[in-house]
Amino acid sequence: MDSVDSDAQRLLGLIVRAAQLDARECAERHDLLRQASALLWWLEPGSPPRTIANLLSCLSLPLEQWLDSRLRQGYEGALQFADEPTMLCSAIALETNPRLGWERVQQIVKKVRDLCRTRPHGDDEYRLFRMFLIEHGVVDADSSLDFLIPLQVSFNSLYEPIPQHLIRSGYIYLCPGCGWPMEIHHRAVSCGAQWCEQTVGIFQWMGDELVSVRTSKLIHPVTAKNKYRLVPALWAFTLIPGLLEMRLRDGIARLGITAELWPDVDQADLSFTANDRTYSLDAKVWNSPRNLGLHLVDTPSTGAIYIIPDYQRQHVDSLSEQCSPKQIKSESQCLRWVKELCQR
Ligand SMILES: [Zn+2]
């Protein structure tokens, strides 16, 4: 990691932690912002030092309005709305702090994977587990989750209560892209995932109805009673990339090839065989391509080709350079490449 990356990560870490604190934890928040102000002044000595009050107001402004692009690592949007941390704030925390994000997901998933590798029908059980997470951004506490028992995974490690600020008059509004509760208090409503904003668009209130800006379709409310949401780390690193995994599987199937999800209990996200050769794909949906690159540089090579969403296609070359010799393709590039393989 070069010094700009490490300074950017330190700075983002400080302001994200400040934005995540409860407004009552004033002293701690001020201390974090004081450190952020000192770091910013050191990084940009030509600019006057920012006051705590200024940084506090910046938390509610889009990062691109007040933070140099070198220090934003590709993130766009505000860290707070109405004194609550936004999903962008959580996404930055998850992507820049492996202990909260990637490693936490790995702990949960690896335990299930290791167990499934020892069980006679472990391959099917593991696939059922991963599909369940992708299809259940929200679950009812009364629903039957018996299949989790033999996998020795507790409900509380997967699901958590829905935060109060996502509930309106006893109801939640689920994202049509991923099924997670949306951030309904924002002017432009979404679940907070860049993937969903790009694929299903954003929503807005028209009176008491939440309407798709793109299609004018209504989002129907769902009672919040007894509902739990997938924990943010699993949502970000399992459910959201799972949606790209499904699209890749379906896209490859349309070319006449069967792609298998999580083959041999998760040796890859996806694998398929063409011309007697088996290829592995790994879908990555991160908000910051720069931080994805830093993560991939530290990841042992498995020979899989990493696939990122089409809306990040402009980062394929820089990511390939950053992570060489690992191969990176966008979703469309990947499907074109598979099509060429079929025609050989
Ligand atoms: Zn979503």
mmCIF file with all atom_site columns, N, CA and C in Angstrom, residues 33-84:
data_model
loop_
_atom_site.group_PDB
_atom_site.id
_atom_site.type_symbol
_atom_site.label_atom_id
_atom_site.label_alt_id
_atom_site.label_comp_id
_atom_site.label_asym_id
_atom_site.label_entity_id
_atom_site.label_seq_id
_atom_site.pdbx_PDB_ins_code
_atom_site.Cartn_x
_atom_site.Cartn_y
_atom_site.Cartn_z
_atom_site.occupancy
_atom_site.B_iso_or_equiv
_atom_site.pdbx_formal_charge
_atom_site.auth_seq_id
_atom_site.auth_comp_id
_atom_site.auth_asym_id
_atom_site.auth_atom_id
_atom_site.pdbx_PDB_model_num
ATOM 1   N N  . LEU A 1 33 ? -12.613 13.830 15.202 1.00 0.00 ? 33 LEU A N  1
ATOM 2   C CA . LEU A 1 33 ? -12.577 14.887 14.184 1.00 0.00 ? 33 LEU A CA 1
ATOM 3   C C  . LEU A 1 33 ? -11.353 15.780 14.364 1.00 0.00 ? 33 LEU A C  1
ATOM 4   N N  . ARG A 1 34 ? -10.897 15.930 15.601 1.00 0.00 ? 34 ARG A N  1
ATOM 5   C CA . ARG A 1 34 ? -9.663  16.700 15.844 1.00 0.00 ? 34 ARG A CA 1
ATOM 6   C C  . ARG A 1 34 ? -8.491  15.972 15.163 1.00 0.00 ? 34 ARG A C  1
ATOM 7   N N  . GLN A 1 35 ? -8.456  14.642 15.316 1.00 0.00 ? 35 GLN A N  1
ATOM 8   C CA . GLN A 1 35 ? -7.381  13.873 14.667 1.00 0.00 ? 35 GLN A CA 1
ATOM 9   C C  . GLN A 1 35 ? -7.503  13.961 13.136 1.00 0.00 ? 35 GLN A C  1
ATOM 10  N N  . ALA A 1 36 ? -8.759  13.925 12.640 1.00 0.00 ? 36 ALA A N  1
ATOM 11  C CA . ALA A 1 36 ? -8.975  14.021 11.186 1.00 0.00 ? 36 ALA A CA 1
ATOM 12  C C  . ALA A 1 36 ? -8.520  15.387 10.680 1.00 0.00 ? 36 ALA A C  1
ATOM 13  N N  . SER A 1 37 ? -8.815  16.441 11.448 1.00 0.00 ? 37 SER A N  1
ATOM 14  C CA . SER A 1 37 ? -8.426  17.798 11.052 1.00 0.00 ? 37 SER A CA 1
ATOM 15  C C  . SER A 1 37 ? -6.905  17.909 10.965 1.00 0.00 ? 37 SER A C  1
ATOM 16  N N  . ALA A 1 38 ? -6.209  17.356 11.979 1.00 0.00 ? 38 ALA A N  1
ATOM 17  C CA . ALA A 1 38 ? -4.734  17.418 11.994 1.00 0.00 ? 38 ALA A CA 1
ATOM 18  C C  . ALA A 1 38 ? -4.165  16.654 10.787 1.00 0.00 ? 38 ALA A C  1
ATOM 19  N N  . LEU A 1 39 ? -4.743  15.478 10.510 1.00 0.00 ? 39 LEU A N  1
ATOM 20  C CA . LEU A 1 39 ? -4.246  14.662 9.394  1.00 0.00 ? 39 LEU A CA 1
ATOM 21  C C  . LEU A 1 39 ? -4.490  15.382 8.051  1.00 0.00 ? 39 LEU A C  1
ATOM 22  N N  . LEU A 1 40 ? -5.689  15.973 7.920  1.00 0.00 ? 40 LEU A N  1
ATOM 23  C CA . LEU A 1 40 ? -6.022  16.693 6.681  1.00 0.00 ? 40 LEU A CA 1
ATOM 24  C C  . LEU A 1 40 ? -5.076  17.870 6.456  1.00 0.00 ? 40 LEU A C  1
ATOM 25  N N  . TRP A 1 41 ? -4.772  18.574 7.537  1.00 0.00 ? 41 TRP A N  1
ATOM 26  C CA . TRP A 1 41 ? -3.895  19.753 7.427  1.00 0.00 ? 41 TRP A CA 1
ATOM 27  C C  . TRP A 1 41 ? -2.492  19.322 7.004  1.00 0.00 ? 41 TRP A C  1
ATOM 28  N N  . TRP A 1 42 ? -2.069  18.166 7.539  1.00 0.00 ? 42 TRP A N  1
ATOM 29  C CA . TRP A 1 42 ? -0.747  17.627 7.197  1.00 0.00 ? 42 TRP A CA 1
ATOM 30  C C  . TRP A 1 42 ? -0.719  17.183 5.728  1.00 0.00 ? 42 TRP A C  1
ATOM 31  N N  . LEU A 1 43 ? -1.871  16.626 5.267  1.00 0.00 ? 43 LEU A N  1
ATOM 32  C CA . LEU A 1 43 ? -1.933  16.147 3.880  1.00 0.00 ? 43 LEU A CA 1
ATOM 33  C C  . LEU A 1 43 ? -2.107  17.300 2.887  1.00 0.00 ? 43 LEU A C  1
ATOM 34  N N  . GLU A 1 44 ? -2.779  18.362 3.341  1.00 0.00 ? 44 GLU A N  1
ATOM 35  C CA . GLU A 1 44 ? -3.025  19.511 2.455  1.00 0.00 ? 44 GLU A CA 1
ATOM 36  C C  . GLU A 1 44 ? -2.556  20.786 3.147  1.00 0.00 ? 44 GLU A C  1
ATOM 37  N N  . PRO A 1 45 ? -1.215  20.948 3.275  1.00 0.00 ? 45 PRO A N  1
ATOM 38  C CA . PRO A 1 45 ? -0.701  22.064 4.080  1.00 0.00 ? 45 PRO A CA 1
ATOM 39  C C  . PRO A 1 45 ? -1.079  23.440 3.517  1.00 0.00 ? 45 PRO A C  1
ATOM 40  N N  . GLY A 1 46 ? -1.436  23.512 2.224  1.00 0.00 ? 46 GLY A N  1
ATOM 41  C CA . GLY A 1 46 ? -1.795  24.796 1.621  1.00 0.00 ? 46 GLY A CA 1
ATOM 42  C C  . GLY A 1 46 ? -3.174  25.287 2.045  1.00 0.00 ? 46 GLY A C  1
ATOM 43  N N  . SER A 1 47 ? -4.020  24.384 2.548  1.00 0.00 ? 47 SER A N  1
ATOM 44  C CA . SER A 1 47 ? -5.388  24.783 2.931  1.00 0.00 ? 47 SER A CA 1
ATOM 45  C C  . SER A 1 47 ? -5.430  25.101 4.426  1.00 0.00 ? 47 SER A C  1
ATOM 46  N N  . PRO A 1 48 ? -6.312  26.025 4.816  1.00 0.00 ? 48 PRO A N  1
ATOM 47  C CA . PRO A 1 48 ? -6.405  26.331 6.254  1.00 0.00 ? 48 PRO A CA 1
ATOM 48  C C  . PRO A 1 48 ? -6.940  25.113 7.021  1.00 0.00 ? 48 PRO A C  1
ATOM 49  N N  . PRO A 1 49 ? -6.532  24.947 8.282  1.00 0.00 ? 49 PRO A N  1
ATOM 50  C CA . PRO A 1 49 ? -7.040  23.789 9.041  1.00 0.00 ? 49 PRO A CA 1
ATOM 51  C C  . PRO A 1 49 ? -8.556  23.862 9.207  1.00 0.00 ? 49 PRO A C  1
ATOM 52  N N  . ARG A 1 50 ? -9.198  22.699 9.137  1.00 0.00 ? 50 ARG A N  1
ATOM 53  C CA . ARG A 1 50 ? -10.660 22.660 9.286  1.00 0.00 ? 50 ARG A CA 1
ATOM 54  C C  . ARG A 1 50 ? -11.030 22.592 10.763 1.00 0.00 ? 50 ARG A C  1
ATOM 55  N N  . THR A 1 51 ? -12.057 23.351 11.136 1.00 0.00 ? 51 THR A N  1
ATOM 56  C CA . THR A 1 51 ? -12.512 23.317 12.531 1.00 0.00 ? 51 THR A CA 1
ATOM 57  C C  . THR A 1 51 ? -13.370 22.060 12.751 1.00 0.00 ? 51 THR A C  1
ATOM 58  N N  . ILE A 1 52 ? -13.579 21.715 14.017 1.00 0.00 ? 52 ILE A N  1
ATOM 59  C CA . ILE A 1 52 ? -14.442 20.566 14.343 1.00 0.00 ? 52 ILE A CA 1
ATOM 60  C C  . ILE A 1 52 ? -15.851 20.826 13.796 1.00 0.00 ? 52 ILE A C  1
ATOM 61  N N  . ALA A 1 53 ? -16.325 22.079 13.971 1.00 0.00 ? 53 ALA A N  1
ATOM 62  C CA . ALA A 1 53 ? -17.685 22.423 13.516 1.00 0.00 ? 53 ALA A CA 1
ATOM 63  C C  . ALA A 1 53 ? -17.797 22.228 11.996 1.00 0.00 ? 53 ALA A C  1
ATOM 64  N N  . ASN A 1 54 ? -16.748 22.621 11.279 1.00 0.00 ? 54 ASN A N  1
ATOM 65  C CA . ASN A 1 54 ? -16.772 22.462 9.823  1.00 0.00 ? 54 ASN A CA 1
ATOM 66  C C  . ASN A 1 54 ? -16.820 20.982 9.452  1.00 0.00 ? 54 ASN A C  1
ATOM 67  N N  . LEU A 1 55 ? -15.964 20.175 10.099 1.00 0.00 ? 55 LEU A N  1
ATOM 68  C CA . LEU A 1 55 ? -15.948 18.740 9.776  1.00 0.00 ? 55 LEU A CA 1
ATOM 69  C C  . LEU A 1 55 ? -17.278 18.082 10.150 1.00 0.00 ? 55 LEU A C  1
ATOM 70  N N  . LEU A 1 56 ? -17.874 18.534 11.269 1.00 0.00 ? 56 LEU A N  1
ATOM 71  C CA . LEU A 1 56 ? -19.183 17.980 11.669 1.00 0.00 ? 56 LEU A CA 1
ATOM 72  C C  . LEU A 1 56 ? -20.217 18.238 10.580 1.00 0.00 ? 56 LEU A C  1
ATOM 73  N N  . SER A 1 57 ? -20.207 19.448 10.017 1.00 0.00 ? 57 SER A N  1
ATOM 74  C CA . SER A 1 57 ? -21.193 19.736 8.964  1.00 0.00 ? 57 SER A CA 1
ATOM 75  C C  . SER A 1 57 ? -20.854 18.973 7.682  1.00 0.00 ? 57 SER A C  1
ATOM 76  N N  . CYS A 1 58 ? -19.547 18.734 7.461  1.00 0.00 ? 58 CYS A N  1
ATOM 77  C CA . CYS A 1 58 ? -19.143 17.987 6.255  1.00 0.00 ? 58 CYS A CA 1
ATOM 78  C C  . CYS A 1 58 ? -19.671 16.550 6.270  1.00 0.00 ? 58 CYS A C  1
ATOM 79  N N  . LEU A 1 59 ? -19.889 15.981 7.466  1.00 0.00 ? 59 LEU A N  1
ATOM 80  C CA . LEU A 1 59 ? -20.343 14.587 7.538  1.00 0.00 ? 59 LEU A CA 1
ATOM 81  C C  . LEU A 1 59 ? -21.660 14.392 6.772  1.00 0.00 ? 59 LEU A C  1
ATOM 82  N N  . SER A 1 60 ? -22.470 15.466 6.699  1.00 0.00 ? 60 SER A N  1
ATOM 83  C CA . SER A 1 60 ? -23.766 15.361 6.003  1.00 0.00 ? 60 SER A CA 1
ATOM 84  C C  . SER A 1 60 ? -23.683 15.784 4.541  1.00 0.00 ? 60 SER A C  1
ATOM 85  N N  . LEU A 1 61 ? -22.474 16.160 4.086  1.00 0.00 ? 61 LEU A N  1
ATOM 86  C CA . LEU A 1 61 ? -22.316 16.580 2.693  1.00 0.00 ? 61 LEU A CA 1
ATOM 87  C C  . LEU A 1 61 ? -21.680 15.456 1.883  1.00 0.00 ? 61 LEU A C  1
ATOM 88  N N  . PRO A 1 62 ? -21.974 15.367 0.587  1.00 0.00 ? 62 PRO A N  1
ATOM 89  C CA . PRO A 1 62 ? -21.293 14.345 -0.221 1.00 0.00 ? 62 PRO A CA 1
ATOM 90  C C  . PRO A 1 62 ? -19.779 14.507 -0.120 1.00 0.00 ? 62 PRO A C  1
ATOM 91  N N  . LEU A 1 63 ? -19.076 13.398 0.055  1.00 0.00 ? 63 LEU A N  1
ATOM 92  C CA . LEU A 1 63 ? -17.613 13.436 0.200  1.00 0.00 ? 63 LEU A CA 1
ATOM 93  C C  . LEU A 1 63 ? -16.959 14.198 -0.946 1.00 0.00 ? 63 LEU A C  1
ATOM 94  N N  . GLU A 1 64 ? -17.539 14.033 -2.168 1.00 0.00 ? 64 GLU A N  1
ATOM 95  C CA . GLU A 1 64 ? -16.909 14.649 -3.337 1.00 0.00 ? 64 GLU A CA 1
ATOM 96  C C  . GLU A 1 64 ? -16.958 16.172 -3.289 1.00 0.00 ? 64 GLU A C  1
ATOM 97  N N  . GLN A 1 65 ? -17.777 16.732 -2.366 1.00 0.00 ? 65 GLN A N  1
ATOM 98  C CA . GLN A 1 65 ? -17.830 18.199 -2.253 1.00 0.00 ? 65 GLN A CA 1
ATOM 99  C C  . GLN A 1 65 ? -16.741 18.760 -1.348 1.00 0.00 ? 65 GLN A C  1
ATOM 100 N N  . TRP A 1 66 ? -16.120 17.915 -0.517 1.00 0.00 ? 66 TRP A N  1
ATOM 101 C CA . TRP A 1 66 ? -15.169 18.510 0.430  1.00 0.00 ? 66 TRP A CA 1
ATOM 102 C C  . TRP A 1 66 ? -13.867 17.725 0.598  1.00 0.00 ? 66 TRP A C  1
ATOM 103 N N  . LEU A 1 67 ? -13.771 16.547 -0.019 1.00 0.00 ? 67 LEU A N  1
ATOM 104 C CA . LEU A 1 67 ? -12.564 15.742 0.162  1.00 0.00 ? 67 LEU A CA 1
ATOM 105 C C  . LEU A 1 67 ? -11.900 15.506 -1.184 1.00 0.00 ? 67 LEU A C  1
ATOM 106 N N  . ASP A 1 68 ? -10.603 15.747 -1.239 1.00 0.00 ? 68 ASP A N  1
ATOM 107 C CA . ASP A 1 68 ? -9.842  15.564 -2.481 1.00 0.00 ? 68 ASP A CA 1
ATOM 108 C C  . ASP A 1 68 ? -10.018 14.140 -3.017 1.00 0.00 ? 68 ASP A C  1
ATOM 109 N N  . SER A 1 69 ? -10.078 14.009 -4.346 1.00 0.00 ? 69 SER A N  1
ATOM 110 C CA . SER A 1 69 ? -10.351 12.689 -4.937 1.00 0.00 ? 69 SER A CA 1
ATOM 111 C C  . SER A 1 69 ? -9.275  11.663 -4.554 1.00 0.00 ? 69 SER A C  1
ATOM 112 N N  . ARG A 1 70 ? -8.029  12.117 -4.311 1.00 0.00 ? 70 ARG A N  1
ATOM 113 C CA . ARG A 1 70 ? -6.956  11.177 -3.917 1.00 0.00 ? 70 ARG A CA 1
ATOM 114 C C  . ARG A 1 70 ? -7.293  10.522 -2.575 1.00 0.00 ? 70 ARG A C  1
ATOM 115 N N  . LEU A 1 71 ? -8.011  11.259 -1.748 1.00 0.00 ? 71 LEU A N  1
ATOM 116 C CA . LEU A 1 71 ? -8.270  10.780 -0.385 1.00 0.00 ? 71 LEU A CA 1
ATOM 117 C C  . LEU A 1 71 ? -9.621  10.074 -0.258 1.00 0.00 ? 71 LEU A C  1
ATOM 118 N N  . ARG A 1 72 ? -10.448 10.174 -1.305 1.00 0.00 ? 72 ARG A N  1
ATOM 119 C CA . ARG A 1 72 ? -11.791 9.565  -1.225 1.00 0.00 ? 72 ARG A CA 1
ATOM 120 C C  . ARG A 1 72 ? -11.803 8.103  -1.613 1.00 0.00 ? 72 ARG A C  1
ATOM 121 N N  . GLN A 1 73 ? -10.766 7.634  -2.301 1.00 0.00 ? 73 GLN A N  1
ATOM 122 C CA . GLN A 1 73 ? -10.673 6.226  -2.742 1.00 0.00 ? 73 GLN A CA 1
ATOM 123 C C  . GLN A 1 73 ? -11.870 5.807  -3.591 1.00 0.00 ? 73 GLN A C  1
ATOM 124 N N  . GLY A 1 74 ? -12.475 6.759  -4.306 1.00 0.00 ? 74 GLY A N  1
ATOM 125 C CA . GLY A 1 74 ? -13.596 6.406  -5.194 1.00 0.00 ? 74 GLY A CA 1
ATOM 126 C C  . GLY A 1 74 ? -14.962 6.479  -4.528 1.00 0.00 ? 74 GLY A C  1
ATOM 127 N N  . TYR A 1 75 ? -15.026 6.763  -3.232 1.00 0.00 ? 75 TYR A N  1
ATOM 128 C CA . TYR A 1 75 ? -16.343 6.815  -2.568 1.00 0.00 ? 75 TYR A CA 1
ATOM 129 C C  . TYR A 1 75 ? -17.055 8.118  -2.906 1.00 0.00 ? 75 TYR A C  1
ATOM 130 N N  . GLU A 1 76 ? -18.373 8.025  -3.074 1.00 0.00 ? 76 GLU A N  1
ATOM 131 C CA . GLU A 1 76 ? -19.195 9.210  -3.339 1.00 0.00 ? 76 GLU A CA 1
ATOM 132 C C  . GLU A 1 76 ? -20.438 9.143  -2.475 1.00 0.00 ? 76 GLU A C  1
ATOM 133 N N  . GLY A 1 77 ? -20.861 10.308 -1.965 1.00 0.00 ? 77 GLY A N  1
ATOM 134 C CA . GLY A 1 77 ? -22.070 10.354 -1.156 1.00 0.00 ? 77 GLY A CA 1
ATOM 135 C C  . GLY A 1 77 ? -21.749 10.857 0.247  1.00 0.00 ? 77 GLY A C  1
ATOM 136 N N  . ALA A 1 78 ? -22.812 11.013 1.058  1.00 0.00 ? 78 ALA A N  1
ATOM 137 C CA . ALA A 1 78 ? -22.644 11.558 2.413  1.00 0.00 ? 78 ALA A CA 1
ATOM 138 C C  . ALA A 1 78 ? -22.519 10.432 3.439  1.00 0.00 ? 78 ALA A C  1
ATOM 139 N N  . LEU A 1 79 ? -21.852 10.733 4.542  1.00 0.00 ? 79 LEU A N  1
ATOM 140 C CA . LEU A 1 79 ? -21.660 9.722  5.596  1.00 0.00 ? 79 LEU A CA 1
ATOM 141 C C  . LEU A 1 79 ? -22.820 9.713  6.598  1.00 0.00 ? 79 LEU A C  1
ATOM 142 N N  . GLN A 1 80 ? -23.541 10.853 6.642  1.00 0.00 ? 80 GLN A N  1
ATOM 143 C CA . GLN A 1 80 ? -24.656 10.948 7.588  1.00 0.00 ? 80 GLN A CA 1
ATOM 144 C C  . GLN A 1 80 ? -25.876 11.544 6.911  1.00 0.00 ? 80 GLN A C  1
ATOM 145 N N  . PHE A 1 81 ? -27.038 11.141 7.417  1.00 0.00 ? 81 PHE A N  1
ATOM 146 C CA . PHE A 1 81 ? -28.267 11.817 7.019  1.00 0.00 ? 81 PHE A CA 1
ATOM 147 C C  . PHE A 1 81 ? -29.131 11.913 8.267  1.00 0.00 ? 81 PHE A C  1
ATOM 148 N N  . ALA A 1 82 ? -29.587 13.124 8.591  1.00 0.00 ? 82 ALA A N  1
ATOM 149 C CA . ALA A 1 82 ? -30.399 13.347 9.798  1.00 0.00 ? 82 ALA A CA 1
ATOM 150 C C  . ALA A 1 82 ? -29.734 12.694 11.024 1.00 0.00 ? 82 ALA A C  1
ATOM 151 N N  . ASP A 1 83 ? -28.450 12.913 11.158 1.00 0.00 ? 83 ASP A N  1
ATOM 152 C CA . ASP A 1 83 ? -27.675 12.423 12.310 1.00 0.00 ? 83 ASP A CA 1
ATOM 153 C C  . ASP A 1 83 ? -27.495 10.914 12.380 1.00 0.00 ? 83 ASP A C  1
ATOM 154 N N  . GLU A 1 84 ? -27.949 10.203 11.363 1.00 0.00 ? 84 GLU A N  1
ATOM 155 C CA . GLU A 1 84 ? -27.761 8.746  11.332 1.00 0.00 ? 84 GLU A CA 1
ATOM 156 C C  . GLU A 1 84 ? -26.692 8.420  10.296 1.00 0.00 ? 84 GLU A C  1
#
